[in-house]
Short mmCIF file of C-alpha atoms and ligand atoms in Angstrom, two decimals:
data_model
loop_
_atom_site.label_atom_id
_atom_site.label_comp_id
_atom_site.label_asym_id
_atom_site.label_seq_id
_atom_site.Cartn_x
_atom_site.Cartn_y
_atom_site.Cartn_z
CA MET A 1 -51.47 -7.48 42.67
CA THR A 2 -54.37 -8.80 44.75
CA ILE A 3 -56.94 -11.30 43.62
CA ALA A 4 -59.56 -8.56 43.66
CA GLU A 5 -57.55 -6.68 41.03
CA LEU A 6 -57.70 -9.55 38.56
CA SER A 7 -60.24 -8.79 35.89
CA ASN A 8 -61.27 -10.83 32.88
CA VAL A 9 -60.39 -14.18 34.43
CA PRO A 10 -60.33 -16.81 31.65
CA GLU A 11 -62.90 -19.58 31.79
CA HIS A 12 -60.44 -22.21 30.61
CA VAL A 13 -56.67 -22.25 31.15
CA ALA A 14 -54.52 -25.04 29.71
CA ILE A 15 -50.91 -25.54 30.74
CA ILE A 16 -47.92 -27.26 29.18
CA MET A 17 -45.92 -28.01 32.31
CA ASP A 18 -42.37 -27.93 30.97
CA GLY A 19 -38.91 -27.76 32.52
CA ASN A 20 -38.95 -30.34 35.33
CA GLY A 21 -35.82 -32.01 33.96
CA ARG A 22 -33.83 -28.79 33.59
CA TRP A 23 -34.94 -27.62 37.04
CA ALA A 24 -33.58 -30.85 38.55
CA ASN A 25 -30.43 -30.74 36.44
CA GLU A 26 -29.61 -27.23 37.68
CA ARG A 27 -29.72 -28.67 41.20
CA GLY A 28 -27.55 -31.66 40.35
CA GLN A 29 -30.52 -33.97 40.87
CA PRO A 30 -32.09 -36.70 38.73
CA ARG A 31 -35.03 -35.82 36.48
CA SER A 32 -37.40 -37.70 38.80
CA PHE A 33 -36.65 -35.08 41.46
CA GLY A 34 -37.96 -32.39 39.10
CA HIS A 35 -41.09 -34.36 38.31
CA ARG A 36 -41.78 -34.86 42.02
CA HIS A 37 -41.57 -31.12 42.60
CA GLY A 38 -43.74 -30.70 39.49
CA VAL A 39 -46.56 -32.49 41.29
CA GLU A 40 -46.39 -29.94 44.11
CA ALA A 41 -46.69 -27.17 41.50
CA VAL A 42 -49.76 -28.98 40.13
CA ARG A 43 -51.41 -28.89 43.55
CA THR A 44 -50.60 -25.20 44.00
CA VAL A 45 -51.90 -24.17 40.59
CA VAL A 46 -55.09 -26.25 40.85
CA ARG A 47 -55.90 -24.43 44.09
CA ALA A 48 -54.91 -21.00 42.74
CA ALA A 49 -57.09 -21.51 39.66
CA ALA A 50 -60.09 -22.47 41.81
CA GLU A 51 -59.48 -19.45 44.04
CA ILE A 52 -59.98 -16.97 41.20
CA GLY A 53 -62.82 -18.85 39.48
CA VAL A 54 -61.06 -20.48 36.52
CA LYS A 55 -63.78 -22.97 35.60
CA TYR A 56 -61.65 -25.36 33.52
CA LEU A 57 -57.98 -26.16 34.05
CA THR A 58 -56.26 -28.55 31.64
CA LEU A 59 -52.82 -29.95 32.46
CA PHE A 60 -50.58 -31.75 29.95
CA ALA A 61 -49.26 -34.57 32.15
CA PHE A 62 -48.04 -37.15 29.61
CA SER A 63 -47.94 -36.80 25.84
CA SER A 64 -48.28 -39.57 23.29
CA GLU A 65 -44.67 -38.71 22.36
CA ASN A 66 -43.39 -39.14 25.93
CA TRP A 67 -43.20 -42.91 25.30
CA ARG A 68 -39.86 -42.09 23.62
CA ARG A 69 -38.36 -41.37 27.05
CA PRO A 70 -36.41 -43.99 29.01
CA GLU A 71 -38.62 -46.64 30.61
CA THR A 72 -37.59 -45.58 34.13
CA GLU A 73 -38.74 -42.00 33.52
CA ILE A 74 -42.03 -43.22 32.04
CA GLN A 75 -42.60 -45.33 35.15
CA ASP A 76 -41.76 -42.30 37.32
CA LEU A 77 -44.37 -40.17 35.55
CA PHE A 78 -47.01 -42.90 35.75
CA GLY A 79 -46.19 -43.41 39.43
CA LEU A 80 -46.54 -39.70 40.14
CA LEU A 81 -49.93 -39.48 38.49
CA LYS A 82 -51.10 -42.44 40.58
CA PHE A 83 -49.61 -40.84 43.70
CA PHE A 84 -51.38 -37.54 42.93
CA ILE A 85 -54.77 -39.18 42.41
CA ARG A 86 -54.47 -41.44 45.45
CA ARG A 87 -53.40 -38.57 47.68
CA ASP A 88 -55.60 -35.76 46.35
CA LEU A 89 -58.77 -37.37 45.00
CA ALA A 90 -60.74 -37.09 48.26
CA GLU A 91 -59.74 -33.44 48.71
CA LEU A 92 -60.55 -32.56 45.09
CA HIS A 93 -63.90 -34.31 45.42
CA SER A 94 -64.81 -32.41 48.57
CA ALA A 95 -63.79 -29.17 46.84
CA ASN A 96 -66.45 -29.98 44.19
CA VAL A 97 -63.82 -30.52 41.44
CA CYS A 98 -64.84 -32.67 38.48
CA ILE A 99 -61.93 -34.64 36.98
CA LYS A 100 -61.83 -35.51 33.30
CA VAL A 101 -59.08 -37.35 31.46
CA ILE A 102 -58.29 -36.79 27.78
CA GLY A 103 -55.94 -38.90 25.67
CA ASP A 104 -55.79 -42.41 24.29
CA ARG A 105 -56.69 -44.94 26.97
CA HIS A 106 -55.96 -48.06 24.94
CA SER A 107 -52.26 -48.45 25.68
CA LEU A 108 -52.56 -47.75 29.41
CA THR A 109 -52.11 -50.54 31.93
CA SER A 110 -55.19 -51.58 33.90
CA ASP A 111 -53.92 -50.16 37.23
CA ILE A 112 -53.56 -46.62 35.88
CA LEU A 113 -56.67 -46.89 33.73
CA ASN A 114 -58.77 -48.02 36.69
CA LEU A 115 -57.46 -45.18 38.83
CA LEU A 116 -58.28 -42.62 36.15
CA LEU A 117 -61.77 -44.11 35.75
CA GLU A 118 -62.25 -44.04 39.52
CA ALA A 119 -61.26 -40.34 39.61
CA GLU A 120 -63.70 -39.53 36.80
CA GLU A 121 -66.50 -41.64 38.28
CA THR A 122 -66.11 -40.29 41.84
CA THR A 123 -66.20 -36.66 40.74
CA ARG A 124 -68.64 -37.01 37.82
CA ASN A 125 -71.47 -34.96 39.36
CA ASN A 126 -69.28 -32.18 40.77
CA ASP A 127 -70.04 -28.82 39.22
CA GLY A 128 -67.29 -26.57 40.61
CA GLN A 129 -64.00 -26.49 38.75
CA THR A 130 -63.24 -29.07 36.03
CA LEU A 131 -59.69 -30.42 36.13
CA VAL A 132 -58.79 -31.96 32.78
CA ILE A 133 -55.76 -34.23 32.87
CA ALA A 134 -54.21 -34.82 29.44
CA PHE A 135 -52.61 -38.22 29.79
CA ASN A 136 -51.19 -40.20 26.86
CA TYR A 137 -52.57 -37.26 24.89
CA GLY A 138 -51.54 -35.99 21.46
CA SER A 139 -53.68 -33.76 19.26
CA ARG A 140 -52.95 -35.57 16.01
CA ASP A 141 -53.84 -38.88 17.62
CA GLU A 142 -57.05 -37.35 19.01
CA LEU A 143 -57.99 -35.97 15.56
CA ALA A 144 -57.20 -39.31 13.89
CA ARG A 145 -59.44 -41.13 16.39
CA ALA A 146 -62.24 -38.59 15.73
CA ALA A 147 -61.81 -39.11 11.95
CA GLN A 148 -62.03 -42.88 12.42
CA SER A 149 -65.22 -42.53 14.42
CA LEU A 150 -66.77 -40.28 11.73
CA ALA A 151 -65.71 -42.70 8.98
CA LEU A 152 -67.37 -45.60 10.82
CA GLU A 153 -70.61 -43.62 11.16
CA VAL A 154 -70.56 -42.79 7.44
CA GLN A 155 -69.82 -46.43 6.60
CA ALA A 156 -72.76 -47.55 8.78
CA GLY A 157 -75.04 -45.13 6.94
CA ARG A 158 -75.76 -43.06 10.07
CA LEU A 159 -74.00 -39.93 8.84
CA ASP A 160 -73.80 -38.18 5.49
CA PRO A 161 -70.35 -36.76 4.58
CA SER A 162 -71.98 -33.31 4.25
CA GLN A 163 -72.69 -33.50 8.00
CA ILE A 164 -68.97 -33.53 8.83
CA THR A 165 -68.84 -29.95 10.06
CA PRO A 166 -66.46 -28.34 12.57
CA ASP A 167 -69.07 -28.95 15.28
CA ALA A 168 -69.37 -32.63 14.29
CA ILE A 169 -65.58 -33.00 14.55
CA ALA A 170 -65.42 -31.16 17.90
CA ALA A 171 -68.15 -33.44 19.28
CA ARG A 172 -65.95 -36.48 18.62
CA LEU A 173 -62.78 -35.12 20.20
CA ASP A 174 -61.77 -36.15 23.73
CA THR A 175 -62.61 -32.58 24.77
CA ALA A 176 -66.27 -32.77 23.62
CA GLY A 177 -68.36 -30.61 25.94
CA ILE A 178 -65.36 -28.68 27.26
CA PRO A 179 -65.03 -25.09 25.97
CA ASP A 180 -61.87 -24.25 24.01
CA PRO A 181 -59.04 -22.89 26.16
CA ASP A 182 -58.95 -19.11 26.43
CA LEU A 183 -55.34 -19.18 27.53
CA ILE A 184 -52.55 -21.71 26.99
CA ILE A 185 -49.47 -21.26 29.16
CA ARG A 186 -46.18 -23.05 28.54
CA THR A 187 -43.47 -22.84 31.15
CA SER A 188 -39.66 -23.09 30.75
CA GLY A 189 -39.21 -20.59 27.91
CA GLU A 190 -39.97 -23.04 25.09
CA GLU A 191 -42.32 -21.51 22.52
CA ARG A 192 -44.32 -24.24 20.81
CA LEU A 193 -47.53 -26.24 21.31
CA SER A 194 -45.97 -29.71 20.94
CA ASN A 195 -49.12 -31.45 19.67
CA PHE A 196 -51.29 -30.04 22.50
CA LEU A 197 -54.91 -29.01 21.80
CA LEU A 198 -54.17 -28.08 18.17
CA TRP A 199 -57.83 -27.98 17.13
CA GLN A 200 -59.05 -26.37 20.35
CA SER A 201 -56.38 -23.63 20.37
CA ALA A 202 -57.59 -21.91 17.18
CA TYR A 203 -58.36 -18.71 19.12
CA SER A 204 -56.48 -19.31 22.35
CA GLU A 205 -54.12 -16.70 23.71
CA LEU A 206 -50.66 -18.23 23.99
CA MET A 207 -48.32 -17.30 26.81
CA PHE A 208 -44.75 -18.50 27.17
CA VAL A 209 -43.20 -17.90 30.55
CA PRO A 210 -39.54 -18.39 31.53
CA GLU A 211 -39.99 -20.24 34.85
CA TYR A 212 -39.44 -23.99 34.95
CA TRP A 213 -42.63 -25.79 35.99
CA PRO A 214 -41.57 -26.56 39.61
CA ASP A 215 -41.01 -22.80 40.08
CA PHE A 216 -44.43 -21.89 38.67
CA GLY A 217 -46.53 -21.08 41.72
CA ARG A 218 -49.49 -18.99 42.75
CA GLU A 219 -47.77 -15.67 42.09
CA GLN A 220 -46.61 -16.67 38.58
CA PHE A 221 -50.07 -18.04 37.79
CA PHE A 222 -51.81 -14.84 38.85
CA ALA A 223 -49.27 -12.78 36.88
CA ALA A 224 -50.15 -14.80 33.75
CA ILE A 225 -53.87 -14.23 34.39
CA GLU A 226 -53.23 -10.52 34.78
CA ARG A 227 -51.35 -10.42 31.45
CA PHE A 228 -54.21 -12.33 29.82
CA GLY A 229 -56.64 -9.69 31.10
CA ALA A 230 -54.80 -7.04 29.08
CA ARG A 231 -55.00 -8.96 25.79
CA SER A 232 -57.54 -7.99 23.18
CA ARG A 233 -59.30 -10.98 21.63
CA ARG A 234 -61.12 -10.52 18.36
CA PHE A 235 -61.89 -14.04 17.08
CA GLY A 236 -61.37 -12.88 13.49
CA ALA A 237 -63.48 -9.72 13.81
CA LEU A 238 -62.21 -6.12 13.91
CA ALA A 239 -61.02 -4.36 17.05
CA PRO A 240 -63.89 -2.22 18.47
CA THR A 241 -62.15 1.08 17.57
CA ALA A 242 -61.46 0.01 13.96
CA ALA A 243 -65.04 -1.25 13.57
CA ALA A 244 -66.46 2.03 14.93
CA GLY A 245 -64.35 4.07 12.50
CA SER A 246 -65.39 2.21 9.32
C1 FPP B 301 -42.03 -31.63 31.25
O1 FPP B 301 -40.77 -31.51 31.84
C2 FPP B 301 -42.97 -32.31 32.12
C3 FPP B 301 -43.50 -33.54 31.88
C4 FPP B 301 -43.18 -34.34 30.69
C5 FPP B 301 -44.45 -34.16 32.78
C6 FPP B 301 -45.26 -33.29 33.68
C7 FPP B 301 -45.72 -34.13 34.80
C8 FPP B 301 -45.86 -33.75 36.08
C9 FPP B 301 -45.67 -32.37 36.53
C10 FPP B 301 -46.21 -34.73 37.15
C11 FPP B 301 -47.48 -35.52 37.05
C12 FPP B 301 -48.70 -34.79 36.63
C13 FPP B 301 -49.84 -34.63 37.36
C14 FPP B 301 -51.06 -34.01 36.73
C15 FPP B 301 -49.96 -35.04 38.76
P1 FPP B 301 -39.54 -32.13 31.07
O2 FPP B 301 -39.22 -33.44 31.68
O3 FPP B 301 -39.81 -32.20 29.60
O4 FPP B 301 -38.45 -31.06 31.40
P2 FPP B 301 -37.22 -30.65 30.47
O5 FPP B 301 -37.77 -30.09 29.20
O6 FPP B 301 -36.51 -29.64 31.30
O7 FPP B 301 -36.40 -31.91 30.25
#
């Protein structure tokens, strides 16, 4: 398949990058080895997505549940994110990529927080691709924080409870202003969302692919986009043929 043959390219693709540990294990290597190769897959997929005009790419880099991992692995993952931003920020900026970070920032140390803020600030006015990094992110936590913010507005008399609509909730999520993902890909053969974009995925197409994340490259990404192009999305309405026949 060539790029020209890809039709119906999704506006927003979100990815659960899974399988780094198993990939390393199969090679008799420590999990950190898998995560390091995972960063290379990140670079490849960011470029591939830009190449075909995917406007938003969201990557699940660290979940609010990943704190349950051993401290050394947590430090590895934090170190890799820092490494990625330090190494790639200038290139992403010159490629007109806008970086946004979603997730709870409160429990992050100042070094990582400052780096994330620098990445957002540097690329704020870029209007090419938007790269959304989900870091210390969990959907239930995000929804709870949105509920708290709504409750405070009601308490302060600025909002009537009848104004708590789906749009009002969406506007208080970390993803406010970002369209819902059209396609969510999870690598490594696992078939669940694991607290990722639960609100935003109401009408997303889900795709579970067998490759471990470090093996997910340009070719696998384009194959997923091609499969997406063949899906029929109805958003609760009838399929065109059924509607025409009624
Ligand atoms: C899942 O593999 C992957 C992660 C928990 C982290 C993903 C992080 C990266 C690819 C690197 C940093 C990110 C960026 C954006 C630069 P796993 O460890 O759960 O694998 P397993 O299920 O095989 O154990």
